[in-house]
GROMACS .gro file of C-alpha atoms in nm:
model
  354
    1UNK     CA    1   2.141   1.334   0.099
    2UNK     CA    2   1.828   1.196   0.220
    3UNK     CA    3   1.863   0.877   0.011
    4UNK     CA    4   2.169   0.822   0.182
    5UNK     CA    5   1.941   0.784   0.481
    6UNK     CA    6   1.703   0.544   0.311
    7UNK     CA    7   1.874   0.317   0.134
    8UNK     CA    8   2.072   0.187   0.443
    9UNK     CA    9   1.744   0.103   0.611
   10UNK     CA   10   1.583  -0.102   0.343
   11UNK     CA   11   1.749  -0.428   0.470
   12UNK     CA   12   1.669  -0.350   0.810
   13UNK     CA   13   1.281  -0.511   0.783
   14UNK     CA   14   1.455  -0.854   0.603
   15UNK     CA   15   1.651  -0.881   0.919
   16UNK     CA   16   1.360  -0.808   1.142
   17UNK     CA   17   1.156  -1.050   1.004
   18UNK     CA   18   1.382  -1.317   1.061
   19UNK     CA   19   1.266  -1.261   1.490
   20UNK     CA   20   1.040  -1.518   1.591
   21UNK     CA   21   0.652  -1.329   1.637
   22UNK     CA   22   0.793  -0.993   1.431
   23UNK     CA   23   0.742  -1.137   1.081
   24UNK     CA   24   0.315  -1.110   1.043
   25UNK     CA   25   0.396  -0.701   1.220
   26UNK     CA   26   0.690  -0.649   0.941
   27UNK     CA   27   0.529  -0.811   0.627
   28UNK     CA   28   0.219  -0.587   0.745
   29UNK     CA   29   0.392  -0.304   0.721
   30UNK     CA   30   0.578  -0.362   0.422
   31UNK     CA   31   0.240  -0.464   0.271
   32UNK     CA   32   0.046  -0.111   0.357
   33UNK     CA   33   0.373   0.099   0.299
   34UNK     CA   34   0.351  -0.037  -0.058
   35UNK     CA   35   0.008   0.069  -0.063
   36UNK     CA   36   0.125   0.380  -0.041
   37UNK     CA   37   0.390   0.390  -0.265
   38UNK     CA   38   0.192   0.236  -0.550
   39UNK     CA   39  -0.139   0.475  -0.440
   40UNK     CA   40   0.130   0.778  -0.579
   41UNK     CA   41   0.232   0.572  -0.870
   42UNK     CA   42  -0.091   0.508  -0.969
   43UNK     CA   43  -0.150   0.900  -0.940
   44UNK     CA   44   0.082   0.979  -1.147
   45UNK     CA   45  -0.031   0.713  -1.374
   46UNK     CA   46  -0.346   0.808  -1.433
   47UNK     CA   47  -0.232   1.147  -1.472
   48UNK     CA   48  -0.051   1.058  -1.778
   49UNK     CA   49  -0.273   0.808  -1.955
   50UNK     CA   50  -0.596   0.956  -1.934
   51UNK     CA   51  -0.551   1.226  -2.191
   52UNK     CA   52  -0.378   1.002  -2.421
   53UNK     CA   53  -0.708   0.763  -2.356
   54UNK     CA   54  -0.557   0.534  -2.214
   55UNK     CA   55  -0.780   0.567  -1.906
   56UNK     CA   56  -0.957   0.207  -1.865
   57UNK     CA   57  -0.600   0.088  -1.873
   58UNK     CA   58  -0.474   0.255  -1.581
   59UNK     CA   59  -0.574  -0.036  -1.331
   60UNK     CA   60  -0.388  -0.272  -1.522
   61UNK     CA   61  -0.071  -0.088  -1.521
   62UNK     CA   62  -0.113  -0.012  -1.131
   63UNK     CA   63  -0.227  -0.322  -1.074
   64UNK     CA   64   0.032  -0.522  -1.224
   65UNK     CA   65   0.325  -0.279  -1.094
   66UNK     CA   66   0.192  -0.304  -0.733
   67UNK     CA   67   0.167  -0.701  -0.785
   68UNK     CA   68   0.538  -0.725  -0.911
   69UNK     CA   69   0.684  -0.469  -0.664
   70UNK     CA   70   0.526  -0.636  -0.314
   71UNK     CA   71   0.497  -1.010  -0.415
   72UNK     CA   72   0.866  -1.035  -0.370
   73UNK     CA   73   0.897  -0.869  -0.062
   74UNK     CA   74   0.608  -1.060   0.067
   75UNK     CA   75   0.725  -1.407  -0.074
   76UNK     CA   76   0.378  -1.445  -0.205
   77UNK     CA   77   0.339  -1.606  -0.545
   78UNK     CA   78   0.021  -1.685  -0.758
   79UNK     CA   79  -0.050  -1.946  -1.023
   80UNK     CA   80  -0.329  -1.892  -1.251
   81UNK     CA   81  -0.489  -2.142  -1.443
   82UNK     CA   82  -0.743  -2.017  -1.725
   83UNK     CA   83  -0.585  -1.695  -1.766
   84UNK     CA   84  -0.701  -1.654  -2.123
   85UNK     CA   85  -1.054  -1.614  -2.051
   86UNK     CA   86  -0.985  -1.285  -1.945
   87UNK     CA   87  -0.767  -1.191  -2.206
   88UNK     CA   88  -1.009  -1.320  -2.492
   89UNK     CA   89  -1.322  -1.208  -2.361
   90UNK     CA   90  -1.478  -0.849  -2.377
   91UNK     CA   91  -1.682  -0.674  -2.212
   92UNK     CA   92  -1.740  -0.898  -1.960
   93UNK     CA   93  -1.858  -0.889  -1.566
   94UNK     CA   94  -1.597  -1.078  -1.364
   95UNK     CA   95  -1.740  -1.196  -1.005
   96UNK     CA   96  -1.447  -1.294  -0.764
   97UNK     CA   97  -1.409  -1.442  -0.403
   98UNK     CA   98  -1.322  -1.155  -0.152
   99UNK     CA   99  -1.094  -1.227   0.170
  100UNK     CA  100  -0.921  -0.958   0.288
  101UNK     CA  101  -0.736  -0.647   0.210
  102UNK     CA  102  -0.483  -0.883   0.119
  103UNK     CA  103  -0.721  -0.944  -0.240
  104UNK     CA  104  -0.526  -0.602  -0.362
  105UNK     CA  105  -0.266  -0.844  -0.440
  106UNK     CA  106  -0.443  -1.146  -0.602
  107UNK     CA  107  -0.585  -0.852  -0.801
  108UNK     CA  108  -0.253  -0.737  -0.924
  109UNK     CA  109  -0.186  -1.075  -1.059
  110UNK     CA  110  -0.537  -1.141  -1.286
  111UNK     CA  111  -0.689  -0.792  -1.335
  112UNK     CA  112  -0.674  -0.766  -1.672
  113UNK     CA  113  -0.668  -0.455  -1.940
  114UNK     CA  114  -0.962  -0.249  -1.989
  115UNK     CA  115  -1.169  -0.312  -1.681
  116UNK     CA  116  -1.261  -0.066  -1.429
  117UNK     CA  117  -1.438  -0.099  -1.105
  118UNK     CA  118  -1.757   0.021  -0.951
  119UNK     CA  119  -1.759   0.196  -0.604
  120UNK     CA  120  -2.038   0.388  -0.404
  121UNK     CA  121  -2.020   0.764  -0.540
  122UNK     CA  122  -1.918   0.896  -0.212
  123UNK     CA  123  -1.568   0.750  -0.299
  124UNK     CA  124  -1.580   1.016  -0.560
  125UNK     CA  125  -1.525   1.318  -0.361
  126UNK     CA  126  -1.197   1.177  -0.170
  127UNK     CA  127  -0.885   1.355  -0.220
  128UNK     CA  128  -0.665   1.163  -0.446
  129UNK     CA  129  -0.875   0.817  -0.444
  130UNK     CA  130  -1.143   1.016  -0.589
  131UNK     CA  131  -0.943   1.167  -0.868
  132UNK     CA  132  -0.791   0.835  -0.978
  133UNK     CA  133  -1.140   0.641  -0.973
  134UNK     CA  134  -1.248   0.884  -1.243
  135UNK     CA  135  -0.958   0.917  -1.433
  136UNK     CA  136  -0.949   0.535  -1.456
  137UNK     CA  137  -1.331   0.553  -1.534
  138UNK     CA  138  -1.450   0.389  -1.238
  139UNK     CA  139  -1.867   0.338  -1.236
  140UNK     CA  140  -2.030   0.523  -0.936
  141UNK     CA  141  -2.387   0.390  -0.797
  142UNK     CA  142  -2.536   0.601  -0.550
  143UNK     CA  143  -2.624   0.352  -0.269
  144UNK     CA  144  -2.828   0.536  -0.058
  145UNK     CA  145  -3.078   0.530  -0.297
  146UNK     CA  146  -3.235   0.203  -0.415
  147UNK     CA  147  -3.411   0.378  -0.760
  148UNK     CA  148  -3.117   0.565  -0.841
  149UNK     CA  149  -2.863   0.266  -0.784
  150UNK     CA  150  -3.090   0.010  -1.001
  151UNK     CA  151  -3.067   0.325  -1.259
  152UNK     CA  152  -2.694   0.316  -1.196
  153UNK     CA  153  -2.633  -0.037  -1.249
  154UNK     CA  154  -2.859  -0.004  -1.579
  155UNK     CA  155  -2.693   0.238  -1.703
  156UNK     CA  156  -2.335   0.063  -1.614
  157UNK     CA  157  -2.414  -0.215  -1.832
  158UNK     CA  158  -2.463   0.050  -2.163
  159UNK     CA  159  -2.117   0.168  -2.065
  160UNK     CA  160  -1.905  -0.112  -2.075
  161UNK     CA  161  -2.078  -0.219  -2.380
  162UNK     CA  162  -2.011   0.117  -2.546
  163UNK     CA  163  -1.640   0.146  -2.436
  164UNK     CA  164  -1.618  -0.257  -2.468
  165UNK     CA  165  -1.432  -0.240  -2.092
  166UNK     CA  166  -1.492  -0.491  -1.795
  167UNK     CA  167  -1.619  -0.446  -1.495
  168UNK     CA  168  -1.516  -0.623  -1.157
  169UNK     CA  169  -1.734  -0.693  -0.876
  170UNK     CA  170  -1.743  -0.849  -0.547
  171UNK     CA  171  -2.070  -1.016  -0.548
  172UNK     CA  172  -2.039  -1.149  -0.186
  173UNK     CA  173  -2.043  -0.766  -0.083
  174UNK     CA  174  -1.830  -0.733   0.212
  175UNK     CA  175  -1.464  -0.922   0.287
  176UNK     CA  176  -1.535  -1.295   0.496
  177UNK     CA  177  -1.145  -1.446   0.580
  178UNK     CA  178  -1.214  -1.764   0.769
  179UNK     CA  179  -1.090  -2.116   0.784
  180UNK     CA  180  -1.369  -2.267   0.559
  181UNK     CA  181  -1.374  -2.275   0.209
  182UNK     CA  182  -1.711  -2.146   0.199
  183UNK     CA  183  -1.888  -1.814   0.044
  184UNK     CA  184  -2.083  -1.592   0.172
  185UNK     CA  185  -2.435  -1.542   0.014
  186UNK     CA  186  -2.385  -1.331  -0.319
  187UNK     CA  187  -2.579  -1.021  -0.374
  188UNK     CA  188  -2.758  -0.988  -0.756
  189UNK     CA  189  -2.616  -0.633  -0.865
  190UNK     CA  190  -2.386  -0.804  -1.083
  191UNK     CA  191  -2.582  -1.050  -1.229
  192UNK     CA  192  -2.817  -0.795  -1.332
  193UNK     CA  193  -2.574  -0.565  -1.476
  194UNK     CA  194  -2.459  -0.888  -1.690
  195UNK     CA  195  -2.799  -1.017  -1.820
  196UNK     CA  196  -2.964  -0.626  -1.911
  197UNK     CA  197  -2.690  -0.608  -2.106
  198UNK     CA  198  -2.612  -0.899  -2.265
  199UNK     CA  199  -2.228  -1.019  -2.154
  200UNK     CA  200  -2.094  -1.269  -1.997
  201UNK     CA  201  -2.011  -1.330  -1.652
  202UNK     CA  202  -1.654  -1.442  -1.565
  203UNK     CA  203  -1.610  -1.678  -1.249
  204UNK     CA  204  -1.235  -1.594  -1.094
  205UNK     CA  205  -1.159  -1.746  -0.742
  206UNK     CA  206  -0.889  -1.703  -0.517
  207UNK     CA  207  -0.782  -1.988  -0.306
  208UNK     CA  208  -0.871  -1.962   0.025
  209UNK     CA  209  -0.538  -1.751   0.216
  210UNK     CA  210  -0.652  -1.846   0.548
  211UNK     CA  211  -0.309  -2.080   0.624
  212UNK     CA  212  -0.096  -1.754   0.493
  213UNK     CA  213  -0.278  -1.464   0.677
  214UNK     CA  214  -0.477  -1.421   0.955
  215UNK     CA  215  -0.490  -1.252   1.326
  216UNK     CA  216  -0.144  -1.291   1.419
  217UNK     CA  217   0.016  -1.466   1.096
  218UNK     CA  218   0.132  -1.347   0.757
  219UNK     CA  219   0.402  -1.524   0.579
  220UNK     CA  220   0.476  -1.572   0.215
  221UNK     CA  221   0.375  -1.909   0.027
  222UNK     CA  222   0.232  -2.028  -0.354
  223UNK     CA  223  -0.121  -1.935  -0.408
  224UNK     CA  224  -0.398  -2.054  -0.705
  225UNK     CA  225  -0.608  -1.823  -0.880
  226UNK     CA  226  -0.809  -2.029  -1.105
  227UNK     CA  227  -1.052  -1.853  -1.379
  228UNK     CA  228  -1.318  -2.011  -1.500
  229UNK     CA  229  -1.518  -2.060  -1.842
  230UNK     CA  230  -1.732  -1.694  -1.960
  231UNK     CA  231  -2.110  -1.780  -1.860
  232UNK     CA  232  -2.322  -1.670  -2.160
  233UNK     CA  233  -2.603  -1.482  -2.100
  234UNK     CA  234  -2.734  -1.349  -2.447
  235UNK     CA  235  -3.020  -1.515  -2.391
  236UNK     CA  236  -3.121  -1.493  -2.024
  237UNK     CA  237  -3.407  -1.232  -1.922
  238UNK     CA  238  -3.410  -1.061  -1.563
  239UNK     CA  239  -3.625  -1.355  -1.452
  240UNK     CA  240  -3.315  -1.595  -1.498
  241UNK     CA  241  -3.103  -1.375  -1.220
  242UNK     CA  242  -3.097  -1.577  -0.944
  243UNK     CA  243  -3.102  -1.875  -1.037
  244UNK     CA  244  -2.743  -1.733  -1.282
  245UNK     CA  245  -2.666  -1.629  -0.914
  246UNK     CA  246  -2.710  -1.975  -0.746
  247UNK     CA  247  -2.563  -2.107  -1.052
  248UNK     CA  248  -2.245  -1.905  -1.045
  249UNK     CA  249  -2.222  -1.913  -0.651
  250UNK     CA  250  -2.227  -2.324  -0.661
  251UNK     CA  251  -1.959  -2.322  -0.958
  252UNK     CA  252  -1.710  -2.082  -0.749
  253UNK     CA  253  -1.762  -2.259  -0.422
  254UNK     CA  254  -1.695  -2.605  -0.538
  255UNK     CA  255  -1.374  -2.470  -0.693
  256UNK     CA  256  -1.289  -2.282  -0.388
  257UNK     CA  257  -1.284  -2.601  -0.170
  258UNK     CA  258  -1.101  -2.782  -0.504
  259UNK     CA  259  -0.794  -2.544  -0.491
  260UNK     CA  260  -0.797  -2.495  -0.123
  261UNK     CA  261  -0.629  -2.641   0.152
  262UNK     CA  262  -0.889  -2.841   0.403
  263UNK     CA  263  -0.918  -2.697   0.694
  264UNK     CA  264  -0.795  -2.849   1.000
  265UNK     CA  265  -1.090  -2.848   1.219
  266UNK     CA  266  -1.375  -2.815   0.952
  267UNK     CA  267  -1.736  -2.732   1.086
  268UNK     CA  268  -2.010  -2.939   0.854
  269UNK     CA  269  -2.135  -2.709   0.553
  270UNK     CA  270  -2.426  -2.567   0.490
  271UNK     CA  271  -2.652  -2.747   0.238
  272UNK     CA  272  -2.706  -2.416   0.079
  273UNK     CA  273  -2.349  -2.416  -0.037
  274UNK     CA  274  -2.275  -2.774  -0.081
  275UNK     CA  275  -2.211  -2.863  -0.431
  276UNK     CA  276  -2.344  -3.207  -0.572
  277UNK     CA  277  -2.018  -3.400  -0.564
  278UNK     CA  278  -2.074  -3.413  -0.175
  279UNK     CA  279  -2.410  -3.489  -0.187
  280UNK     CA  280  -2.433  -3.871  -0.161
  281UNK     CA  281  -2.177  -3.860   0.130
  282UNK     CA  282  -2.372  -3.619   0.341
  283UNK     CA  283  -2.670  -3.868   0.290
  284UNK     CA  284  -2.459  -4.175   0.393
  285UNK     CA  285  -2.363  -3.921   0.722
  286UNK     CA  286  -2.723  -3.844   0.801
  287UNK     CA  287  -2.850  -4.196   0.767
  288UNK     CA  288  -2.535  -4.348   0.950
  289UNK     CA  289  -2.616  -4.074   1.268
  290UNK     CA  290  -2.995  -4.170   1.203
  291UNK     CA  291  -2.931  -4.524   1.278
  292UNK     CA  292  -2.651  -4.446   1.584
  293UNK     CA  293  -2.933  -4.220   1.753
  294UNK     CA  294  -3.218  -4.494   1.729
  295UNK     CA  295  -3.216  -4.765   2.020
  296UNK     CA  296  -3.167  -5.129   1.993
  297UNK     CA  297  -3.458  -5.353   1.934
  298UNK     CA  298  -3.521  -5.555   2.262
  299UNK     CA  299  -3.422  -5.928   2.182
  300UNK     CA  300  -3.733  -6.124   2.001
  301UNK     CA  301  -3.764  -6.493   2.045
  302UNK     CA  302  -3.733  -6.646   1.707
  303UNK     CA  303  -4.108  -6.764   1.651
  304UNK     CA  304  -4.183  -6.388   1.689
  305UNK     CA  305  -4.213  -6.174   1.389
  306UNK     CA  306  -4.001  -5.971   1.327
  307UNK     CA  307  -4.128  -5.573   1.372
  308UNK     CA  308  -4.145  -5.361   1.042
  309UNK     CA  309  -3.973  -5.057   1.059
  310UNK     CA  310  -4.244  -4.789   0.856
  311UNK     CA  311  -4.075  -4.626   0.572
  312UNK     CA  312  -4.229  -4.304   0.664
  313UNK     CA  313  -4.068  -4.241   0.990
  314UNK     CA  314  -3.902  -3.908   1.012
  315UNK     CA  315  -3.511  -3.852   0.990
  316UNK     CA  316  -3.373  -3.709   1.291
  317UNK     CA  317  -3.273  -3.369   1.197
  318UNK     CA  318  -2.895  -3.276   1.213
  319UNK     CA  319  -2.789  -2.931   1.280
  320UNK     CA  320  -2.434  -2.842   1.176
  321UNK     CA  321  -2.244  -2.714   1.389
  322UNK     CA  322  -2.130  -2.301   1.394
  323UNK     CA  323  -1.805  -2.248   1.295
  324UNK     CA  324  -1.552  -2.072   1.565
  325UNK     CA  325  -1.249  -2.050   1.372
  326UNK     CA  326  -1.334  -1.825   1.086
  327UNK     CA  327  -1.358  -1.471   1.172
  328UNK     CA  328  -1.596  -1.208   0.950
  329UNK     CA  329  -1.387  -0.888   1.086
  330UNK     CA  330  -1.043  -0.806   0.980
  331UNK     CA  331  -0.733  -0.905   1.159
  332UNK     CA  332  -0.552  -0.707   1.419
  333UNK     CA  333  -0.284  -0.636   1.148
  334UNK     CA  334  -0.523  -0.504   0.885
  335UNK     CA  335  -0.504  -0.104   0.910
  336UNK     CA  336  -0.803  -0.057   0.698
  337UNK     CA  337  -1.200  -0.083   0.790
  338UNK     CA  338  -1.394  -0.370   0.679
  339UNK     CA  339  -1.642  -0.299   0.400
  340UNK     CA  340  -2.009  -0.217   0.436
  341UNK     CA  341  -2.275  -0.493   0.329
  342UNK     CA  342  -2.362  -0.395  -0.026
  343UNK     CA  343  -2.692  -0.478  -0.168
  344UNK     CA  344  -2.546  -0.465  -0.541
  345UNK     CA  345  -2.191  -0.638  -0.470
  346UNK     CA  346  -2.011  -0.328  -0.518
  347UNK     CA  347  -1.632  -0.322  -0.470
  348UNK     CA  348  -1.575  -0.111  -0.166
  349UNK     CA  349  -1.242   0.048  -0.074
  350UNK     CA  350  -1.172   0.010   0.266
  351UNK     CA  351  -1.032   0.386   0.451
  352UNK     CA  352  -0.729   0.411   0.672
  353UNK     CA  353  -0.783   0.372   1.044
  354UNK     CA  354  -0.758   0.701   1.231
   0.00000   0.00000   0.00000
C-alpha cells in the first residue's frame, strides 16, 4: 500500500527540475535524501560485515553504492586517471582536495578497499554515525587535547600498519569551494602520521566543481579525479615534514589548476601556491608593470649622456588582488555545517542543520 504512494512520485522531481531556477533546489534535495538513504544502507552494512571482518571494507561498499545510486540522478560523472595507485598500494595515507559536501560523491568514485577515516572522538558518541565509524574502524583523535591527539596520530600510524588499511585525510582541514583553483594551506597531521610510520602518501585531487555547484547552481556535468604517484617516505625523519608538506601541497595544486576549468575572472595567485611552470611569466608581469609605473625620461639632447639606470633600484612591489568570487562558507543549498579548522587535517563530518 504505501509503495503505491511512492513509486508514483519518483518522476515527479525529473519533471520539476526541468523549471527554470528549481533544478540547483531539486538536485539538492535529491542529493541529501540519498544521504539518507545510503546513511541506513550503510547501517545495515556495517552491521553485517563487521563480524565476518569485513569491517575496513565497509566504506568501500557504502561508498561505491552511494556513488552509483546518486550519480545518475545527479547527472554527475567522474573520470579517474591513475586509479591503480590506490589499488596497488597498501597501507598508505591518501591526502585529497576538499570542496564541499558535495566531496561525499567524488569519494564514492576513488575510495578504495580497506581504508578507513579519522574523525574527532566526539563523533563517536552520535547515535548511528557513531556506531558505523567504529564498526568500519574509523581512527578517533581527541582534539581538544594537543598531547593526547599527537599520541593519537602516533598511535594511528601502528594501526594501519598492523591491519595494512589506509587512511584518508583532508589535509587542508576545513571545506574552501571557490572559483580559483587554489588550496588552502595544509595542516601536518597527515604527514606525520605517514613519515612515523613509514608509508607512503597518496596525492588524489578533485577538479575544481565550482562551474557545477555553488550558491544558487547545481547541475550535472563530467568531472576528473586524477591520482597521483605514492610519495615514499621510508626514509624521511620528522624533520622532513614540512617541507613533504610544501612538497605535496605544490604537486596537488599545480594539478588542480591542470584539470580545472580557468576561472572566468581569476584574481592573481599567491606566490605561496604558485608552482614553477608559472614562474617566469609572473616575472615578465612584474617587470612589464615595473616599467609601466616608472615615468618617461625627459628628452636629452644627443651630445648628452645618456643616464644609467642603477641595477640596484628596488622593484615596485605588486600586491595581488583579494579574490571576491570564491566563497569559504557553504552554499545556501548545503543543509550541513561547515567543518571546524583542524590542526591535524582530520576528516570532519559535517551535522544536519537544526
Amino acid at each position: 500500500m504505501l509503495l503505491s504512494w511512492i513509486l508514483p512520485l519518483v518522476p515527479l522531481p525529473f519533471f520539476l527540475r526541468r523549471i527554470p531556477g528549481l533544478a540547483p533546489y531539486v538536485n539538492a534535495f535529491i542529493y541529501v535524501s540519498s544521504l539518507g538513504v545510503l546513511s541506513v544502507w550503510g547501517l545495515i552494512l556495517s552491521i553485517i560485515m563487521s563480524p565476518i571482518g569485513q569491517g575496513p571494507n565497509i566504506n568501500y561498499f557504502t561508498a561505491r553504492s552511494f556513488y552509483y545510486f546518486t550519480s545518475p540522478l545527479l547527472g554527475i560523472r567522474f573520470k579517474v586517471e591513475g586509479e591503480e595507485y590506490l589499488r596497488n598500494t597498501h597501507p598508505a595515507v591518501l591526502v585529497g582536495n576538499h570542496q564541499s559536501m558535495l566531496d561525499i560523491l567524488y569519494l564514492g568514485r576513488i575510495f578504495p578497499m580497506r581504508s578507513v577515516i579519522l574523525a574527532k572522538k566526539s563523533l563517536k558518541w552520535m547515535p548511528l554515525l557513531g556506531q558505523y565509524m567504529s564498526l568500519s574502524y574509523a581512527l578517533f583523535i581527541d582534539r581538544k587535547d594537543p598531547a593526547t591527539s599527537i599520541a593519537s596520530m602516533s598511535a594511528a600510524g601502528k594501526e594501519m600498519k598492523k591491519r595494512d588499511i589506509d587512511l584518508w585525510i583532508f589535509p587542508e582541514g576545513t571545506r574552501t569551494l571557490k572559483e580559483e583553483n587554489t588550496l588552502r594551506q595544509f595542516k601536518r597531521g597527515a604527514f606525520h602520521v605517514a613519515v612515523e610510520a613509514g608509508i607512503p602518501i597518496i596525492p588524489v585531487v578533485c577538479e575544481n566543481y565550482w562551474r557545477l555547484y555553488h550558491k544558487g547552481v547545481f547541475k550535472g556535468g563530467d568531472l576528473k579525479i586524477k591520482v597521483l604517484p605514492p610519495i615514499d617516505t621510508s626514509s624521511m625523519t620528522m624533520a622532513d615534514v614540512q617541507a613533504l608538506t610544501t612538497r605535496t601541497q605544490e604537486a596537488m595544486t599545480a594539478v588542480l589548476r591542470e584539470i580545472s576549468h580557468s576561472p572566468t575572472n581569476a584574481a592573481p595567485l599567491s606566490p605561496t601556491l604558485e608552482p614553477e611552470k608559472d614562474a617566469s611569466l609572473r616575472g615578465s608581469v612584474l617587470k612589464e608593470v615595473k616599467e609601466i609605473a616608472q615615468p618617461a625620461p625627459e628628452p636629452v639632447p644627443e651630445t648628452q649622456p645618456v643616464p644609467v639606470v642603477s641595477e640596484t633600484q628596488p622593484e615596485p612591489v605588486v600586491s595581488a588582488p583579494a579574490s571576491t568570487t570564491g566563497s569559504t562558507t557553504p552554499s545556501m543549498l548545503e543543509s550541513w555545517t561547515a567543518d571546524e579548522e583542524e590542526e591535524n587535517g582530520a576528516v570532519l563530518v559535517g551535522r544536519p542543520r537544526p
